[in-house]
mmCIF file of C-alpha atoms and ligand atoms in Angstrom:
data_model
loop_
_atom_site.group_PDB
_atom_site.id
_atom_site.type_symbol
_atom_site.label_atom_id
_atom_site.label_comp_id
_atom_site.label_asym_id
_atom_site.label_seq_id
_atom_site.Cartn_x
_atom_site.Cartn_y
_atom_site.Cartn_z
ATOM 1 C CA UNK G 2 82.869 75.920 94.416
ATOM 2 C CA UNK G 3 85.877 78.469 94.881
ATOM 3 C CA UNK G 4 85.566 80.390 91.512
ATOM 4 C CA UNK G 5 82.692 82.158 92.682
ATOM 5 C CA UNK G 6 83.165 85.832 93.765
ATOM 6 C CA UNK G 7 86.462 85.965 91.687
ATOM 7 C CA UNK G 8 88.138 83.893 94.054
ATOM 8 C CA UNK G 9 91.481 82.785 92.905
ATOM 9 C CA UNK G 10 92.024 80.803 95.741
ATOM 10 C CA UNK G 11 90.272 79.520 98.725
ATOM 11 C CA UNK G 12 90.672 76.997 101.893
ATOM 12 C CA UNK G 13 87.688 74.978 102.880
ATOM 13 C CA UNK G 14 87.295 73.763 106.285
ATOM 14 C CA UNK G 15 91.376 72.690 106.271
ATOM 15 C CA UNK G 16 93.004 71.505 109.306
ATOM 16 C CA UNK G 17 96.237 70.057 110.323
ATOM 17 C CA UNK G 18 97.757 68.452 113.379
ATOM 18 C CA UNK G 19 101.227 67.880 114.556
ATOM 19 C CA UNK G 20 101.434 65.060 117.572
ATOM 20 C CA UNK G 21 97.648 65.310 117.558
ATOM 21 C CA UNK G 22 97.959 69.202 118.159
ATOM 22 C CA UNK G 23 95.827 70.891 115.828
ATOM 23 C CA UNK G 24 97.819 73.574 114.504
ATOM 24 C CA UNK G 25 94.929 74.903 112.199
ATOM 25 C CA UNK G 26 91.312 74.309 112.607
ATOM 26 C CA UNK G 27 88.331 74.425 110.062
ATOM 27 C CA UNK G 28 89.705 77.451 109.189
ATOM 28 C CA UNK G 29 87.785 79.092 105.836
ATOM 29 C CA UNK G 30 89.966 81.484 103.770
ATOM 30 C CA UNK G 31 88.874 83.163 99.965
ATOM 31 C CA UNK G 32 91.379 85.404 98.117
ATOM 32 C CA UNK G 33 89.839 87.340 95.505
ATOM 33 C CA UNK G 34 91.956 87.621 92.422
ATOM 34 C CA UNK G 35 94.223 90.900 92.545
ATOM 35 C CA UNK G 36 93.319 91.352 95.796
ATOM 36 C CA UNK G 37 96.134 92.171 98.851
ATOM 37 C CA UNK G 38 95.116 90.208 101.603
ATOM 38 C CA UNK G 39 97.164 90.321 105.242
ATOM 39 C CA UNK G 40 97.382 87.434 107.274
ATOM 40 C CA UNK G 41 97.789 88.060 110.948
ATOM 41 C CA UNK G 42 98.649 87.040 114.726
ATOM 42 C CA UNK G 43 100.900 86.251 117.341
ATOM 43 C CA UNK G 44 103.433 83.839 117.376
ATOM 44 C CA UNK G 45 102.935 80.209 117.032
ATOM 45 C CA UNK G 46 99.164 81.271 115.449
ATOM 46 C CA UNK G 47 99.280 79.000 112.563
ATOM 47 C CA UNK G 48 99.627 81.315 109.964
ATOM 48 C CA UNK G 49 103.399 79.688 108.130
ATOM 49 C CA UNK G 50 101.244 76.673 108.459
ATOM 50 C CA UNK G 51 98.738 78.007 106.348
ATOM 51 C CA UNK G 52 101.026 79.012 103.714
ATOM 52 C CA UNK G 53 102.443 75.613 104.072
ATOM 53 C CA UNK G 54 98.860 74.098 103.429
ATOM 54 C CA UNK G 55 98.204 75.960 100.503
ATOM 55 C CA UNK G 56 101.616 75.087 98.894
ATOM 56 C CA UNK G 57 101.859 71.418 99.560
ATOM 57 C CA UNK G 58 104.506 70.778 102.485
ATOM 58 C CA UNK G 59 101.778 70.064 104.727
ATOM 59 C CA UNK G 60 98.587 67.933 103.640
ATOM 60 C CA UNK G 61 95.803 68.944 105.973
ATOM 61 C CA UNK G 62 94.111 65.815 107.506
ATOM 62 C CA UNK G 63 90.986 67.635 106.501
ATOM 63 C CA UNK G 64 89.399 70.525 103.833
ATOM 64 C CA UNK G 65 90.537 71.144 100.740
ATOM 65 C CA UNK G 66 92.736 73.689 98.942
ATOM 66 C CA UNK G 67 91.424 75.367 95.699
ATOM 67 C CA UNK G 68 93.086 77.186 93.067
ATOM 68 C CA UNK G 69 91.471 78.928 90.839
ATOM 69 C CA UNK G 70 88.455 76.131 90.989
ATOM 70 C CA UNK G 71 90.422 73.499 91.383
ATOM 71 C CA UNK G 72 90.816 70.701 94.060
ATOM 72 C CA UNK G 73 94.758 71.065 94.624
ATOM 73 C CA UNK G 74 94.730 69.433 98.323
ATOM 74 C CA UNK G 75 97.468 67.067 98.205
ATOM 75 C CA UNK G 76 99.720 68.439 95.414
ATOM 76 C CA UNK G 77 103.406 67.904 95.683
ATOM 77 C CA UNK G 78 105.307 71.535 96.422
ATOM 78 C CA UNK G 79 106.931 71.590 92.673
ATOM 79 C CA UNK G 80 103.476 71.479 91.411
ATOM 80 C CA UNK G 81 101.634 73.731 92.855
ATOM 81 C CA UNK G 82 104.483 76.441 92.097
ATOM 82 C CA UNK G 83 103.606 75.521 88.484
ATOM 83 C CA UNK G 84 100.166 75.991 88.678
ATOM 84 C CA UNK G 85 101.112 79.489 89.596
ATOM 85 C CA UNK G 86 101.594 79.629 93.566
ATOM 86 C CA UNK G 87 104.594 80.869 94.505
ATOM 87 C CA UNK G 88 106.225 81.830 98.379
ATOM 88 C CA UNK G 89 108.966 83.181 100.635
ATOM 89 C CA UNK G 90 110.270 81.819 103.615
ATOM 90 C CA UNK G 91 110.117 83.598 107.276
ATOM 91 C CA UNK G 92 113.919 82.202 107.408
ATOM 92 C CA UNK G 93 115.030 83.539 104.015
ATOM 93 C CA UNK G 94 116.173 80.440 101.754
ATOM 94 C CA UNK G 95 118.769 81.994 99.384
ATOM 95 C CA UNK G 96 121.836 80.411 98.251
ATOM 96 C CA UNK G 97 124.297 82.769 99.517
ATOM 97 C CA UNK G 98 127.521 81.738 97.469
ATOM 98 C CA UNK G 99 125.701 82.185 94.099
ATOM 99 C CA UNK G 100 125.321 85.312 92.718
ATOM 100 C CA UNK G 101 121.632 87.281 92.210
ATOM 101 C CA UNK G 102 120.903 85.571 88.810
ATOM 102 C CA UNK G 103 121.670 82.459 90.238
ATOM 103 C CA UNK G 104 119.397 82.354 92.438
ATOM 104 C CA UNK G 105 116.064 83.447 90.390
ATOM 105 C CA UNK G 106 117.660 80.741 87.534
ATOM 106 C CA UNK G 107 117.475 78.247 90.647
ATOM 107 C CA UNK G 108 113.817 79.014 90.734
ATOM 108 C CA UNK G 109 113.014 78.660 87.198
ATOM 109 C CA UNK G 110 113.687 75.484 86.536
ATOM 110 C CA UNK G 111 110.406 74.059 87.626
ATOM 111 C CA UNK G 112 109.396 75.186 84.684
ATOM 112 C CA UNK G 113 112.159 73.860 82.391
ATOM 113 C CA UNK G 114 111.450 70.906 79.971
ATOM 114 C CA UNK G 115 115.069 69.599 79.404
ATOM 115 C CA UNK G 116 115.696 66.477 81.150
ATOM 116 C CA UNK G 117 118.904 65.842 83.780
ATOM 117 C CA UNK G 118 120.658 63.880 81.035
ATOM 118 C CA UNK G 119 120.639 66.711 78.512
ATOM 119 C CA UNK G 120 121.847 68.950 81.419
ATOM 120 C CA UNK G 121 124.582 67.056 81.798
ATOM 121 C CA UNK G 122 125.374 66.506 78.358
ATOM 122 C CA UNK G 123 125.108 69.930 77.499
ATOM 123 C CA UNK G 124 122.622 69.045 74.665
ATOM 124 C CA UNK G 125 121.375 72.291 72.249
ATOM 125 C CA UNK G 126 117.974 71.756 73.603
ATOM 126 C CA UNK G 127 119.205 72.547 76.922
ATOM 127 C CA UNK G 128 121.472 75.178 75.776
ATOM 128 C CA UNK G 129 118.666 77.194 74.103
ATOM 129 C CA UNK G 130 116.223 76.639 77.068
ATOM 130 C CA UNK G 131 118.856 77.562 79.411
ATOM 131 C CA UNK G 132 119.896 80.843 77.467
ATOM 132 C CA UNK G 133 116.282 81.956 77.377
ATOM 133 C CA UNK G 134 115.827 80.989 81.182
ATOM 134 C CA UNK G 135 118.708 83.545 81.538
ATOM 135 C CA UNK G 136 117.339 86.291 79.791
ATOM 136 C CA UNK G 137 113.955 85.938 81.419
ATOM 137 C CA UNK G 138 115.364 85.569 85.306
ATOM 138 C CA UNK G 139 117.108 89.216 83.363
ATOM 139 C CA UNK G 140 114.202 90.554 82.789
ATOM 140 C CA UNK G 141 112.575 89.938 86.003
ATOM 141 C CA UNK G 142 115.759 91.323 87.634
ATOM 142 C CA UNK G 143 115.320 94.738 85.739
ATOM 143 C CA UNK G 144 111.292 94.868 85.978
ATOM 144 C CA UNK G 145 112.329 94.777 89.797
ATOM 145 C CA UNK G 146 115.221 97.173 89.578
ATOM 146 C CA UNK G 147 117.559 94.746 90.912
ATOM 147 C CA UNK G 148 119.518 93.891 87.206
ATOM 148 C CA UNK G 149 122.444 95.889 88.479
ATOM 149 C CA UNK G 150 123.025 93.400 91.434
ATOM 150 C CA UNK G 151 122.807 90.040 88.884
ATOM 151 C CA UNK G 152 126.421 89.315 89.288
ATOM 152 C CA UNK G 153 126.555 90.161 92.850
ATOM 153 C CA UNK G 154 126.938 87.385 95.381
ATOM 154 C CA UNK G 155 123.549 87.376 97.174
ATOM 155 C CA UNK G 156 125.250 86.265 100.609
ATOM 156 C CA UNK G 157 127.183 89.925 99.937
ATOM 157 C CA UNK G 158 124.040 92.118 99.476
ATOM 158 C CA UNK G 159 122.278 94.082 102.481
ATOM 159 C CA UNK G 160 119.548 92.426 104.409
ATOM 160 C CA UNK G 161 116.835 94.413 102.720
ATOM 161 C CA UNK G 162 118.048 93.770 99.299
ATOM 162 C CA UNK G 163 118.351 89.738 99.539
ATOM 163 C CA UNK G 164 114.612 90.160 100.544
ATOM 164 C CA UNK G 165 114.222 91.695 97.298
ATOM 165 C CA UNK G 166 115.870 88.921 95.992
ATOM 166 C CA UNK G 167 114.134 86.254 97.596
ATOM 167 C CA UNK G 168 110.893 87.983 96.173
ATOM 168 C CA UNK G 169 112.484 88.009 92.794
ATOM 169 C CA UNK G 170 113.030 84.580 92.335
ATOM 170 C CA UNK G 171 109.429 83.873 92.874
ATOM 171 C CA UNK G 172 108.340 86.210 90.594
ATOM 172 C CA UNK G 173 110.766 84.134 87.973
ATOM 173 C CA UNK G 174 108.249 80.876 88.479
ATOM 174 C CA UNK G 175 105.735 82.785 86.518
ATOM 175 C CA UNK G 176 102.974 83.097 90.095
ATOM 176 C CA UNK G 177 99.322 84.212 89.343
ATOM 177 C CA UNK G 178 99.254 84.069 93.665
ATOM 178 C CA UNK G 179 102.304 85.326 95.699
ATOM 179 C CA UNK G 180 102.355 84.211 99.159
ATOM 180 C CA UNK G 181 104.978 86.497 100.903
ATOM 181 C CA UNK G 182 105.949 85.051 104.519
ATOM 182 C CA UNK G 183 107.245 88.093 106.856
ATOM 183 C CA UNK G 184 109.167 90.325 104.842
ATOM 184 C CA UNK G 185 110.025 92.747 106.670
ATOM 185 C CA UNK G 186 111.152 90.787 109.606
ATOM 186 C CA UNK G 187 114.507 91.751 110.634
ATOM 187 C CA UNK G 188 114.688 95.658 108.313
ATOM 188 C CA UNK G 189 114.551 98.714 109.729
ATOM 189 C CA UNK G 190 111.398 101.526 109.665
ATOM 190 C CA UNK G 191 112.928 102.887 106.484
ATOM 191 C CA UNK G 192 113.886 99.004 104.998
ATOM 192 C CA UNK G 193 109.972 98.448 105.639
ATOM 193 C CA UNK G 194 108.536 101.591 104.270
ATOM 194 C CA UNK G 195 110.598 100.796 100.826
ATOM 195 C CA UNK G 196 109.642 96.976 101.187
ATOM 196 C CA UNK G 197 105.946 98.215 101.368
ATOM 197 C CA UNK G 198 106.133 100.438 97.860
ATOM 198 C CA UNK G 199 108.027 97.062 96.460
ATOM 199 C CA UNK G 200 105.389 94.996 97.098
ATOM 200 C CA UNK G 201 102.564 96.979 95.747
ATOM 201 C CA UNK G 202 104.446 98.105 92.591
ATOM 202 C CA UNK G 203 105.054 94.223 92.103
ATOM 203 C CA UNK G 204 101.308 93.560 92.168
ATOM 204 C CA UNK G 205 100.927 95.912 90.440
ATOM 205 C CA UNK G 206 103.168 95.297 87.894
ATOM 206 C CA UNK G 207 102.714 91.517 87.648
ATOM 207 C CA UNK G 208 99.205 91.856 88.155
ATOM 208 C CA UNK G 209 99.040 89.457 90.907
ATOM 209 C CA UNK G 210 97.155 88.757 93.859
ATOM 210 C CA UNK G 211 99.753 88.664 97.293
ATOM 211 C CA UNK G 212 99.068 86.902 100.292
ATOM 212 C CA UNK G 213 101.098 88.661 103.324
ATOM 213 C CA UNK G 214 102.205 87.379 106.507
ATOM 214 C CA UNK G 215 103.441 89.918 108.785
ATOM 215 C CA UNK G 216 104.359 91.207 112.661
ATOM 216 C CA UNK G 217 104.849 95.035 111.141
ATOM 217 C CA UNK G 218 101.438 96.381 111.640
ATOM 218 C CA UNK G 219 102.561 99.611 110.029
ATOM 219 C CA UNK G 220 103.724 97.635 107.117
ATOM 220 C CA UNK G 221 100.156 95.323 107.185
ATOM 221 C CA UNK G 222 97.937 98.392 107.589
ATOM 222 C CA UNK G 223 99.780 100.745 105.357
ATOM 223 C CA UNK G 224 98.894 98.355 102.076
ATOM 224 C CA UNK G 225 96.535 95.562 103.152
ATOM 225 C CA UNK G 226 92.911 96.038 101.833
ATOM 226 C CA UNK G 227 91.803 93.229 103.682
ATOM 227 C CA UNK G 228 93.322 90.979 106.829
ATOM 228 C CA UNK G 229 92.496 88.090 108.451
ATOM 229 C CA UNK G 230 93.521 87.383 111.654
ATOM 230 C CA UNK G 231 94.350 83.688 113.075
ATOM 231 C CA UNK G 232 95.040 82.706 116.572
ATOM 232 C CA UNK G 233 95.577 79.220 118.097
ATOM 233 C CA UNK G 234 94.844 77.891 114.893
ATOM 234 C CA UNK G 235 91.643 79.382 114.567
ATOM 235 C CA UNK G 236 90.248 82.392 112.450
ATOM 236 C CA UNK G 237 89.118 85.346 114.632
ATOM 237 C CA UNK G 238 88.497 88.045 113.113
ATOM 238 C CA UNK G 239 88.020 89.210 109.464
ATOM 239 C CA UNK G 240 88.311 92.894 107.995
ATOM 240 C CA UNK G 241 89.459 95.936 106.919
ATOM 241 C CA UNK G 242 92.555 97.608 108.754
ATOM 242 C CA UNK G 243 90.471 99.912 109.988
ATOM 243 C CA UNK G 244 88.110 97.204 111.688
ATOM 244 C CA UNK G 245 90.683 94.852 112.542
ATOM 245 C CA UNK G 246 92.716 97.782 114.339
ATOM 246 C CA UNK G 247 89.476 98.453 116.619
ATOM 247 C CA UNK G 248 88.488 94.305 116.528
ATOM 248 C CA UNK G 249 88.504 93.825 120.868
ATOM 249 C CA UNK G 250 88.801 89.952 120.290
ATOM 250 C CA UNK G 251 92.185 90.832 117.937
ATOM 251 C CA UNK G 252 93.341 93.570 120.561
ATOM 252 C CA UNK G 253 93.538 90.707 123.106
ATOM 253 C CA UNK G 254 94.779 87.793 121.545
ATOM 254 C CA UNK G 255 97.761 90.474 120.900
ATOM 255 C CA UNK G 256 97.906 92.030 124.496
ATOM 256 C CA UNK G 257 98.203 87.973 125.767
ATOM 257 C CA UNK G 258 101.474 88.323 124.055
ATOM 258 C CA UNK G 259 102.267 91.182 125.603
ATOM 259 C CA UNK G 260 100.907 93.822 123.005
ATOM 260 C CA UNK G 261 103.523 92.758 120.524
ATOM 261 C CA UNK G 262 104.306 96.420 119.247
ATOM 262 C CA UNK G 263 100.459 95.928 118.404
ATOM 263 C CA UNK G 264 99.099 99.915 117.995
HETATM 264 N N1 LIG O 20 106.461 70.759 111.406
HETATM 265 C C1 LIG O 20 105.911 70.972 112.601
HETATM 266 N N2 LIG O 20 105.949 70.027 113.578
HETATM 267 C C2 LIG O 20 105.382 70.232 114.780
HETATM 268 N N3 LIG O 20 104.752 71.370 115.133
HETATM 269 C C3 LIG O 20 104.692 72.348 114.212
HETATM 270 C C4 LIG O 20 105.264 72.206 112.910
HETATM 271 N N4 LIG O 20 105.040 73.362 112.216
HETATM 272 C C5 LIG O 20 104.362 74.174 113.051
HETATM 273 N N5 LIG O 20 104.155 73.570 114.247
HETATM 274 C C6 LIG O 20 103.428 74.136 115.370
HETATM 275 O O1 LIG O 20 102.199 74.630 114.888
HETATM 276 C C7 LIG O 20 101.882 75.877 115.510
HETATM 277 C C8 LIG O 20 101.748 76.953 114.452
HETATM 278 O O2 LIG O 20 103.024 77.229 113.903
HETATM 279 P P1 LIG O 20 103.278 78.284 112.743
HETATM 280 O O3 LIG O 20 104.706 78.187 112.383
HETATM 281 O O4 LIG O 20 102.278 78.073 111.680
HETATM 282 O O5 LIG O 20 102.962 79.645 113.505
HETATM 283 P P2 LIG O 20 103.131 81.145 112.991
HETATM 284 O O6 LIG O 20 101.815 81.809 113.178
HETATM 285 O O7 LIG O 20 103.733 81.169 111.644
HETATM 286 O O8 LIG O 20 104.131 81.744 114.080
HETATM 287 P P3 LIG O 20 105.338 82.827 113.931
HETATM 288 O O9 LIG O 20 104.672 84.176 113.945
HETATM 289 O O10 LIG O 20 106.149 82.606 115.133
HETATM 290 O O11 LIG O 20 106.051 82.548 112.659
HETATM 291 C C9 LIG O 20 102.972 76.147 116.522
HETATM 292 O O12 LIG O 20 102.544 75.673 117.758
HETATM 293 C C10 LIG O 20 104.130 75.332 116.004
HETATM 294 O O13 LIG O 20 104.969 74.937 117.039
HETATM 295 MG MG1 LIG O 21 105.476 81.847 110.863
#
């Protein structure tokens, strides 16, 4: 079904419940490919729990997840990030001790073929795959303007650039869909407005399609073409930024939380 339209991904009908709680509810979602698509509302909405529908930590108890046409409801996380979904975290998941490269190597070896054993064992195979895994998690660094930092320890770098970094590393699994989960959480107005020209030269650039969660409705209006907005599990409203900004049932479900910087 989801291929039609261009879509390169689409929830049907999905829900999931925690303690009997549903957390998400029938709730319908196509992403056309190349597209920019925000995903918005106030805390405790649903929305990480979409993200973690669509890549496998959470099986919905009902709907399906398609990917480019196909049924991927039930895939383990590793998988689907091979397919060519990958994410960020809301709590930033980088290994602070290791050093930029590091990190983005971490990421790549889902798509290694060497086994454990000739890891270990230091076998050529694993060698030569492990040299080019190198020189691509390079090249990713530099097509992001972040090769000067490879040595760095990522623990050591600015808040805005381990963000960067975090985004990198996903970038190294090779991702047709980018699923980017509050980015700018946590950097300041001038951290955001050079987050926003990162992410749309990196979809641009990797000619993806990006699938943003985010409270920073500067940062969401400013380079969304299209947003959906989720509340209580629930989808409420559906539009431009221009339509969602003057949506009444979206204007409320943000003034319950007391406006929430909403403007
Ligand atoms: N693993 C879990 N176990 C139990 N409840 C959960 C779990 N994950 C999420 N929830 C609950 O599901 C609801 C939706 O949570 P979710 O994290 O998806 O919200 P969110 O929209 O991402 O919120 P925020 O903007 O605060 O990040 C919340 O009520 C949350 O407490
Ligand atoms: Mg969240």
């Amino acid at each position: 079904m989801s291929s039609e339209n261009g879509a390169i991904l689409a929830l049907d009908r999905v829900s999931v419940s925690f303690g009997g709680l549903l957390a998400v509810s029938d709730f319908d979602f196509t992403i056309r490919k190349g597209e920019l698509v925000g995903l918005i509302g106030p805390n405790g909405a649903g929305k990480t729990t979409v993200f973690n529908i669509i890549t496998g930590q959470y099986e919905p108890v009902s709907g399906k997840v398609f990917f480019r046409g196909q049924d991927i409801t039930g895939w383990r996380p590793d998988r689907v990030t091979r397919a060519g979904i990958a994410r960020t975290f809301q709590n930033m998941r980088l290994f602070e001790d290791l050093t930029v490269l590091d990190n983005v190597l971490v990421a790549q070896h889902c798509r290694l073929r060497s086994s454990m054993l000739a890891a270990a064992l230091n076998l050529p195979s694993y060698v030569k795959e492990e040299g080019l895994a190198r020189q691509k998690a390079m090249k990713v660094l530099d097509r992001v303007g972040l090769a000067e930092l490879a040595h760095t320890q990522a623990g050591s770098l600015p808040y805005g650039q381990q963000r960067r970094v975090e985004i990198a590393r996903a970038l190294a699994t090779d991702p047709e869909v980018l699923l980017l989960d509050e980015p700018a959480a946590g950097m300041n107005p001038e951290e955001t407005a050079r987050l926003m020209e990162f992410i749309c030269r990196v979809r641009d650039e990797f000619g993806l399609t990006i699938l943003l969660i985010e409270h920073d409705m500067k940062l969401v209006m400013g380079i969304c073409e299209r947003i959906r907005v989720i509340d209580y599990g629930m989808s409420i409203a559906e539009g431009t930024p221009l339509e969602i900004q003057g949506n009444p049932k979206v204007i409320s479900a943000y003034l319950g939380e007391e406006g929430n910087g909403y403007a």
